[in-house]
Amino acid sequence: MQKLVVTGGKPLRGELSVQGSKNSALPIMAASLMCGGECRLHRCPKLTDIYAASRILNFVGCRCTFSGNSAAVDSRSIDRTEIPEELMREMRSSIIFMGAMLGTAGECTVSVPGGCELGPRPIDMHLTALKRMGVDISELSGRIVCRIPSGRAHGAKISLAFPSVGATENIILCAVTADGETVINNAAREPEICDLCGFLRACGARITGDGESRIVVKGKAKLHGCEYTIMPDRIAAATYLSMTAAAGGEIILTNACVPETEPFLSVLEQTGCSIYTGENKIYLHSGVRLRAVRERIRTMPHPGFPTDAQAVLMAALAAADGTSIFEENIFDCRYRHTDALIKMGADIQVLGKVAIVKGVRRLHGANVEATDLRGGAAMAVAALAAEGTTQITKISHIDRGYEKIEEAVSALGGDIRRA
Ligand code: UD1
């Protein structure tokens, strides 16, 4: 099993081009099966989750190939509507193929991705909404069997109890080829939803309101192929910025999505780092010690502080001057990285959804295990700032979301290697 070996204490300096967004690329790949033609996707990150999505595409009869950071998906020969359990389990967000398959073939059989490292991840909102659009859903030996009796879903007015990203995506995917108009109230406003809609519009779909809480989709019988460039990954950007903030140094992120990263930047700025932004660029300079963040850091749906950046910022604040308080409002089990940070010398107390982080003088290296994708990245952030060497195992979690993390950090002068 591979591990990352990180020796802390070296400042990070240089320029880094931000990878394409994983959370955009995955639903866009699922959507590409709806086009009945060829889609070319650029800035596709090379990640294990992306390859898992390509295996699903190939299984249902598409031809998905990669050349560098571009993917080509030809969906003219789809001949299956069942996705086997082992493919569904490879990646939690495989559930997004449900809406895409329904929008294309009018039926699909999938399974619920099993237990999740962030706690239970129900899909009740996805299912309730799809039922309103005319989908019959039943459970058969642990499989979810979905069928639209008329072959084509119909538009509906849907109000989500919570702005779920995945549910909003599944509804949009089913709605673009549905008969009539679908209105989603309390829709997720995440930038990745806008990217998915941008892609679908490039394929001929009629969608308005994405980025706001009311999205309107006017169904259309057929879509067509297109060429599309995936947005930069705002969470990868937040991770490399947190690393530099924690280890000290100076970084310029290029190909960054600035407005979309602002909810994170406005909090990071309070640690005393100097941050300047330009068109698609973020510059950060971090001096000697970070300051704790005074206001409570509450994770919220976009444009609130992103839950995916909670762990990496916490790792940076673990050795700041003063006490920072986090409040995790999106997922129940999103503090699993704290045990590893404590092992590295952090002083963190978790009380339900709140984590109290008292900055220590210095973290130290330790042997730790990645608990989940962003939790594992947080351990890398802490390790780069710590005294001594840290070994992070179970890095398959990290590889789900970061393209060659060790190469990116080494190029900035960090002492990190894969062993
Ligand atoms: C997506 C992102 C993930 C991010 C999250 C929140 C992808 C591939 N993943 O996950 O990185 O952390 O958004 O920004 O894009 N919920 C229900 N019932 C449902 C659906 C969701 O109770 O039917 C709950 C979830 O358990 C969770 C909350 O709603 O507590 C938010 O989930 P959701 O926005 O759906 O996140 P994902 O789409 O799974």
Coordinates of C-alpha atoms and ligand atoms in Angstrom, one line a residue:
M1 CA 0.0 0.0 0.0
Q2 CA 1.4 3.4 -0.9
K3 CA 2.0 6.2 1.5
L4 CA 3.1 9.8 1.5
V5 CA 6.2 10.7 3.4
V6 CA 6.3 14.4 4.3
T7 CA 9.0 16.3 6.2
G8 CA 7.8 19.6 7.4
G9 CA 9.3 23.0 7.9
K10 CA 10.1 24.0 4.3
P11 CA 8.2 27.1 3.0
L12 CA 6.4 26.6 -0.3
R13 CA 7.2 29.0 -3.2
G14 CA 6.2 29.2 -6.8
E15 CA 3.4 28.9 -9.3
L16 CA 0.9 26.2 -9.6
S17 CA -1.8 25.7 -12.2
V18 CA -5.0 24.5 -10.5
Q19 CA -6.4 21.1 -11.7
G20 CA -9.8 20.7 -13.2
S21 CA -12.7 20.3 -10.8
K22 CA -13.5 16.7 -9.7
N23 CA -17.0 17.6 -8.6
S24 CA -17.7 19.2 -12.0
A25 CA -16.1 16.6 -14.1
L26 CA -18.0 13.7 -12.5
P27 CA -21.6 14.9 -13.2
I28 CA -20.4 16.3 -16.6
M29 CA -19.1 12.8 -17.5
A30 CA -22.4 11.3 -16.5
A31 CA -24.2 14.0 -18.5
S32 CA -22.1 13.2 -21.6
L33 CA -23.9 9.9 -22.0
M34 CA -27.1 11.8 -22.8
C35 CA -25.7 13.5 -25.9
G36 CA -26.1 10.8 -28.5
G37 CA -22.9 11.9 -30.1
E38 CA -19.3 12.8 -29.1
C39 CA -18.3 15.1 -26.3
R40 CA -14.8 16.3 -25.8
L41 CA -14.0 17.4 -22.2
H42 CA -10.9 19.4 -21.5
R43 CA -9.1 20.0 -18.2
C44 CA -10.3 16.7 -16.9
P45 CA -8.3 15.9 -13.8
K46 CA -6.5 12.5 -13.7
L47 CA -8.1 11.0 -10.6
T48 CA -9.2 7.6 -9.5
D49 CA -12.8 8.8 -9.3
I50 CA -12.7 10.1 -12.9
Y51 CA -11.5 6.7 -14.0
A52 CA -14.3 5.0 -12.0
A53 CA -16.7 7.3 -13.9
S54 CA -15.2 6.3 -17.2
R55 CA -15.6 2.6 -16.3
I56 CA -19.3 3.2 -15.8
L57 CA -19.5 5.0 -19.1
N58 CA -17.7 2.1 -20.9
F59 CA -19.8 -0.5 -19.2
V60 CA -23.1 1.0 -20.4
G61 CA -21.8 1.0 -24.0
C62 CA -20.2 4.5 -24.4
R63 CA -16.6 4.8 -25.6
C64 CA -14.7 6.9 -23.1
T65 CA -11.0 7.5 -23.8
F66 CA -8.4 9.9 -22.4
S67 CA -5.6 11.8 -24.0
G68 CA -3.7 13.9 -21.4
N69 CA -6.3 16.0 -19.6
S70 CA -8.9 15.6 -22.3
A71 CA -11.6 13.0 -22.3
A72 CA -13.7 11.9 -25.3
V73 CA -17.0 10.3 -24.7
D74 CA -18.9 8.8 -27.5
S75 CA -22.5 7.9 -26.4
R76 CA -23.9 6.6 -29.7
S77 CA -23.8 3.0 -28.7
I78 CA -25.3 2.8 -25.3
D79 CA -26.7 -0.7 -24.9
R80 CA -27.1 -1.2 -21.1
T81 CA -29.1 0.5 -18.4
E82 CA -27.8 -1.5 -15.4
I83 CA -24.8 -0.4 -13.5
P84 CA -23.3 -3.3 -11.5
E85 CA -22.9 -2.9 -7.7
E86 CA -19.1 -3.1 -7.8
L87 CA -18.9 -0.1 -10.2
M88 CA -21.4 1.8 -8.1
R89 CA -19.4 1.2 -5.0
E90 CA -16.1 2.4 -6.5
M91 CA -17.2 6.0 -6.2
R92 CA -19.8 7.5 -4.0
S93 CA -21.0 10.0 -6.6
S94 CA -22.0 7.3 -9.0
I95 CA -25.6 8.0 -8.0
I96 CA -25.5 10.9 -10.5
F97 CA -25.6 8.4 -13.3
M98 CA -29.2 7.7 -12.3
G99 CA -30.6 11.0 -13.6
A100 CA -28.5 10.7 -16.8
M101 CA -29.6 7.2 -17.6
L102 CA -33.2 8.1 -16.9
G103 CA -33.0 11.1 -19.2
T104 CA -31.5 9.0 -21.9
A105 CA -33.0 5.5 -21.7
G106 CA -36.1 6.0 -19.5
E107 CA -34.9 3.3 -17.1
C108 CA -31.9 2.3 -15.0
T109 CA -30.9 -0.1 -12.2
V110 CA -28.3 1.1 -9.8
S111 CA -27.4 0.6 -6.1
V112 CA -26.9 2.9 -3.2
P113 CA -23.3 3.5 -2.7
G114 CA -22.5 1.7 0.6
G115 CA -21.5 3.2 3.9
C116 CA -19.7 6.4 3.5
E117 CA -16.7 7.9 5.3
L118 CA -18.7 11.1 6.0
G119 CA -21.5 9.3 7.7
P120 CA -24.8 8.1 6.1
R121 CA -25.4 9.8 2.8
P122 CA -29.1 9.3 2.1
I123 CA -30.6 9.8 -1.4
D124 CA -34.2 10.3 -0.3
M125 CA -34.4 13.8 -1.9
H126 CA -33.1 12.4 -5.2
L127 CA -35.7 9.6 -5.2
T128 CA -38.7 11.8 -4.1
A129 CA -37.9 14.4 -6.8
L130 CA -37.5 11.8 -9.6
K131 CA -40.8 10.2 -8.5
R132 CA -42.5 13.5 -9.0
M133 CA -41.2 13.5 -12.6
G134 CA -42.9 10.3 -13.3
V135 CA -40.2 7.7 -12.4
D136 CA -41.4 4.5 -10.8
I137 CA -38.8 3.4 -8.3
S138 CA -38.7 0.1 -6.5
E139 CA -36.0 -1.8 -4.5
L140 CA -35.1 -5.3 -5.5
S141 CA -32.5 -7.3 -3.6
G142 CA -30.7 -4.1 -2.6
R143 CA -30.8 -2.7 -6.1
I144 CA -32.8 0.5 -7.0
V145 CA -34.9 -0.2 -10.1
C146 CA -36.1 3.0 -11.9
R147 CA -38.5 3.0 -14.8
I148 CA -40.5 5.7 -16.6
P149 CA -43.6 3.9 -17.9
S150 CA -44.0 6.3 -20.8
G151 CA -40.3 6.2 -21.6
R152 CA -40.0 10.0 -21.0
A153 CA -40.1 11.9 -17.7
H154 CA -42.4 14.9 -17.3
G155 CA -41.6 18.3 -15.9
A156 CA -42.5 19.0 -12.3
K157 CA -42.3 21.7 -9.6
I158 CA -39.8 20.5 -7.0
S159 CA -38.9 22.1 -3.7
L160 CA -35.9 20.6 -2.0
A161 CA -35.9 20.4 1.8
F162 CA -32.2 21.2 1.7
P163 CA -30.1 22.5 -1.3
S164 CA -28.5 19.1 -2.0
V165 CA -25.8 19.2 -4.7
G166 CA -26.3 15.7 -5.9
A167 CA -30.1 15.9 -5.8
T168 CA -30.1 19.1 -7.8
E169 CA -27.8 17.5 -10.4
N170 CA -29.9 14.4 -10.7
I171 CA -33.1 16.4 -11.2
I172 CA -31.4 18.7 -13.8
L173 CA -30.1 15.6 -15.7
C174 CA -33.5 13.9 -15.8
A175 CA -35.3 17.3 -16.6
V176 CA -33.2 18.3 -19.7
T177 CA -34.9 15.7 -21.8
A178 CA -38.2 15.5 -20.0
D179 CA -41.5 16.5 -21.4
G180 CA -42.3 20.1 -20.3
E181 CA -40.8 22.4 -17.7
T182 CA -39.1 21.5 -14.4
V183 CA -38.7 24.1 -11.7
I184 CA -36.3 23.4 -8.8
N185 CA -36.8 25.6 -5.7
N186 CA -34.1 25.7 -3.0
A187 CA -31.7 24.3 -5.6
A188 CA -28.0 24.0 -4.7
R189 CA -26.1 27.1 -5.9
E190 CA -22.6 25.5 -6.0
P191 CA -20.4 26.6 -8.9
E192 CA -20.2 23.0 -10.0
I193 CA -23.9 23.1 -10.7
C194 CA -23.4 26.1 -13.0
D195 CA -20.6 24.2 -14.7
L196 CA -22.8 21.2 -15.3
C197 CA -25.5 23.5 -16.7
G198 CA -22.9 25.3 -18.9
F199 CA -22.0 21.9 -20.3
L200 CA -25.6 20.9 -20.8
R201 CA -26.4 24.2 -22.5
A202 CA -23.5 23.6 -24.9
C203 CA -25.2 20.3 -25.7
G204 CA -28.4 22.1 -26.5
A205 CA -30.3 22.0 -23.2
R206 CA -32.5 24.9 -22.0
I207 CA -31.7 25.8 -18.4
T208 CA -31.9 29.1 -16.6
G209 CA -31.3 30.2 -13.0
D210 CA -28.3 28.0 -12.2
G211 CA -26.3 29.7 -9.5
E212 CA -29.5 30.9 -8.0
S213 CA -31.9 29.0 -5.8
R214 CA -34.6 28.6 -8.5
I215 CA -33.6 26.7 -11.6
V216 CA -35.9 26.3 -14.5
V217 CA -35.3 23.5 -17.1
K218 CA -37.3 23.3 -20.3
G219 CA -37.2 19.8 -21.5
K220 CA -36.1 18.9 -25.0
A221 CA -36.3 15.6 -26.8
K222 CA -32.6 15.4 -28.0
L223 CA -29.2 16.8 -27.0
H224 CA -26.1 16.9 -29.2
G225 CA -22.3 16.5 -28.5
C226 CA -20.0 19.4 -27.7
E227 CA -16.6 20.4 -26.7
Y228 CA -16.3 21.8 -23.1
T229 CA -13.6 22.9 -20.7
I230 CA -14.2 21.9 -17.0
M231 CA -13.9 24.7 -14.4
P232 CA -10.9 24.8 -12.1
D233 CA -11.1 23.0 -8.7
R234 CA -11.9 25.5 -6.0
I235 CA -11.2 22.9 -3.3
A236 CA -7.8 21.8 -4.6
A237 CA -7.1 25.6 -4.8
A238 CA -8.1 25.9 -1.1
T239 CA -5.9 23.0 -0.2
Y240 CA -2.7 24.4 -1.8
L241 CA -3.4 27.8 -0.3
S242 CA -3.9 26.2 3.2
M243 CA -0.6 24.3 2.7
T244 CA 1.3 27.5 1.9
A245 CA -0.5 29.4 4.7
A246 CA 0.6 26.7 7.2
A247 CA 4.2 26.1 5.9
G248 CA 4.9 29.7 5.1
G249 CA 6.0 31.0 1.7
E250 CA 4.5 32.5 -1.4
I251 CA 2.3 30.9 -4.0
I252 CA 0.6 32.0 -7.2
L253 CA -2.3 29.8 -8.3
T254 CA -3.0 30.1 -12.0
N255 CA -6.2 28.8 -13.7
A256 CA -8.0 29.5 -10.5
C257 CA -11.7 30.4 -10.3
V258 CA -11.5 33.5 -8.2
P259 CA -15.2 34.4 -7.4
E260 CA -16.0 30.8 -6.7
T261 CA -13.1 30.5 -4.2
E262 CA -14.0 33.8 -2.4
P263 CA -16.0 32.3 0.5
F264 CA -12.9 30.4 1.4
L265 CA -10.5 33.3 0.7
S266 CA -12.4 35.7 2.9
V267 CA -11.9 33.4 5.9
L268 CA -8.3 32.5 5.1
E269 CA -7.4 36.2 4.9
Q270 CA -8.3 36.6 8.6
T271 CA -5.3 34.4 9.5
G272 CA -3.0 37.3 8.5
C273 CA -1.9 36.0 5.1
S274 CA -1.7 38.5 2.3
I275 CA -4.0 37.5 -0.5
Y276 CA -4.4 39.2 -3.9
T277 CA -6.5 38.1 -6.7
G278 CA -6.4 38.9 -10.4
E279 CA -8.1 37.3 -13.4
N280 CA -7.9 33.5 -12.8
K281 CA -5.0 34.1 -10.4
I282 CA -4.7 33.9 -6.6
Y283 CA -1.5 35.1 -4.9
L284 CA -0.9 34.3 -1.2
H285 CA 2.0 35.2 1.0
S286 CA 2.3 33.7 4.5
G287 CA 4.8 35.1 7.0
V288 CA 5.8 33.7 10.3
R289 CA 2.7 32.7 12.2
L290 CA -0.9 32.5 11.4
R291 CA -3.6 34.1 13.6
A292 CA -6.7 32.2 14.7
V293 CA -9.9 33.1 12.9
R294 CA -12.1 35.1 15.3
E295 CA -15.5 34.5 13.9
R296 CA -17.0 31.0 14.0
I297 CA -16.2 29.1 10.8
R298 CA -19.6 27.7 9.8
T299 CA -19.8 25.4 6.8
M300 CA -22.8 26.2 4.7
P301 CA -24.1 25.5 1.2
H302 CA -22.5 27.8 -1.4
P303 CA -21.9 30.8 -1.1
G304 CA -21.2 29.9 2.5
F305 CA -17.9 28.4 3.7
P306 CA -17.4 25.1 1.9
T307 CA -17.5 21.9 4.0
D308 CA -14.9 20.4 1.7
A309 CA -12.4 23.1 2.8
Q310 CA -13.1 22.7 6.5
A311 CA -10.5 20.0 7.2
V312 CA -7.6 21.7 5.3
L313 CA -8.2 25.0 7.0
M314 CA -8.4 23.4 10.4
A315 CA -5.0 21.8 9.8
A316 CA -3.5 25.2 9.0
L317 CA -5.1 26.8 12.1
A318 CA -3.9 24.0 14.4
A319 CA -0.6 25.9 14.9
A320 CA -2.0 29.4 14.8
D321 CA -2.0 32.0 17.6
G322 CA -5.2 31.7 19.4
T323 CA -8.4 29.6 19.3
S324 CA -10.5 29.0 16.2
I325 CA -14.0 27.5 16.3
F326 CA -15.5 25.4 13.5
E327 CA -19.2 24.4 13.1
E328 CA -19.8 21.7 10.6
N329 CA -23.4 22.0 9.3
I330 CA -23.4 19.8 6.2
F331 CA -22.2 16.3 7.2
D332 CA -22.5 14.5 10.5
C333 CA -19.1 12.7 10.5
R334 CA -16.8 15.3 9.1
Y335 CA -14.3 15.6 11.9
R336 CA -12.6 12.2 11.5
H337 CA -9.3 13.9 10.6
T338 CA -9.0 15.5 14.1
D339 CA -7.6 12.3 15.7
A340 CA -4.6 12.4 13.3
L341 CA -4.1 16.1 13.8
I342 CA -4.2 15.5 17.6
K343 CA -1.6 12.8 17.1
M344 CA 0.6 15.4 15.4
G345 CA 0.3 17.6 18.5
A346 CA -2.9 19.6 17.8
D347 CA -5.2 20.7 20.6
I348 CA -8.7 20.0 19.2
Q349 CA -11.9 19.3 21.1
V350 CA -14.9 18.1 19.2
L351 CA -18.3 18.6 20.7
G352 CA -21.0 17.5 18.3
K353 CA -20.9 19.7 15.2
V354 CA -18.4 22.1 16.9
A355 CA -14.7 21.7 16.9
I356 CA -12.6 24.0 19.1
V357 CA -9.0 24.3 17.8
K358 CA -6.5 25.9 20.2
G359 CA -3.4 26.8 18.3
V360 CA -0.3 25.1 19.5
R361 CA 3.3 26.3 19.2
R362 CA 4.2 23.7 16.6
L363 CA 2.9 20.4 15.3
H364 CA 5.2 17.4 15.1
G365 CA 5.5 14.5 12.6
A366 CA 3.6 11.2 13.2
N367 CA 2.3 8.1 11.5
V368 CA -1.3 8.8 10.5
E369 CA -3.9 7.2 8.3
A370 CA -6.1 9.2 5.8
T371 CA -9.7 8.9 6.9
D372 CA -11.3 10.4 3.8
L373 CA -10.4 12.6 0.9
R374 CA -10.3 16.0 2.4
G375 CA -9.3 14.7 5.9
G376 CA -6.3 13.0 4.2
A377 CA -5.4 16.3 2.5
A378 CA -5.6 18.1 5.9
M379 CA -3.0 15.6 7.2
A380 CA -0.7 16.7 4.3
V381 CA -1.3 20.4 5.2
A382 CA -0.4 19.7 8.8
A383 CA 2.6 17.6 7.9
L384 CA 4.2 20.4 5.7
A385 CA 4.0 22.7 8.7
A386 CA 5.1 20.2 11.3
E387 CA 8.5 19.5 12.8
G388 CA 9.9 16.2 11.6
T389 CA 8.5 13.5 9.3
T390 CA 4.9 12.3 8.9
Q391 CA 3.9 9.2 7.1
I392 CA 0.3 9.2 5.7
T393 CA -1.1 5.8 4.8
K394 CA -4.4 4.9 3.0
I395 CA -3.6 7.6 0.5
S396 CA -6.1 6.1 -2.0
H397 CA -8.5 8.5 -0.3
I398 CA -6.3 11.5 -1.3
D399 CA -5.8 10.2 -4.8
R400 CA -9.6 10.4 -5.4
G401 CA -9.3 14.2 -5.5
Y402 CA -5.8 15.5 -6.0
E403 CA -3.9 15.1 -9.2
K404 CA -0.3 13.9 -8.4
I405 CA -0.3 15.8 -5.1
E406 CA 3.3 14.9 -4.4
E407 CA 4.5 16.4 -7.7
A408 CA 2.6 19.6 -7.2
V409 CA 3.9 20.1 -3.7
S410 CA 7.5 19.1 -4.6
A411 CA 7.5 21.6 -7.4
L412 CA 6.8 24.3 -4.8
G413 CA 9.7 23.1 -2.7
G414 CA 7.9 20.9 -0.2
D415 CA 9.6 17.8 1.0
I416 CA 7.1 15.1 0.1
R417 CA 7.4 11.8 -1.7
R418 CA 5.3 8.8 -2.5
A419 CA 6.7 5.5 -1.2
Ligands
UD1_1 C1 -21.4 17.1 -3.0 C2 -19.9 17.0 -3.2 C3 -19.2 16.9 -1.9 C4 -19.6 18.1 -1.0 C5 -21.1 18.2 -0.9 C6 -21.6 19.4 -0.1 C7 -19.7 15.9 -5.3 C8 -19.2 14.6 -6.1 N1 -19.6 15.8 -4.0 O1 -21.8 15.9 -2.3 O2 -17.8 17.0 -2.2 O3 -19.0 17.9 0.3 O4 -21.7 18.2 -2.2 O5 -21.1 20.6 -0.8 O6 -20.1 16.8 -5.9 N2 -28.8 14.6 2.0 C9 -29.9 14.0 2.4 N3 -30.7 13.4 1.5 C10 -30.4 13.5 0.1 C11 -29.3 14.1 -0.3 C12 -28.5 14.7 0.6 O7 -30.2 13.9 3.6 O8 -31.2 12.9 -0.7 C13 -27.9 15.3 3.0 C14 -26.5 14.6 3.0 O9 -26.5 13.5 3.8 C15 -25.6 15.8 3.5 C16 -26.3 17.0 2.9 O10 -27.6 16.6 2.6 O11 -25.7 15.8 4.9 C17 -25.5 17.6 1.7 O12 -25.4 16.6 0.8 P1 -25.3 16.9 -0.8 O13 -25.3 18.4 -1.0 O14 -26.3 16.1 -1.5 O15 -23.8 16.4 -1.1 P2 -23.3 15.5 -2.2 O16 -24.0 15.8 -3.5 O17 -23.4 14.0 -1.7

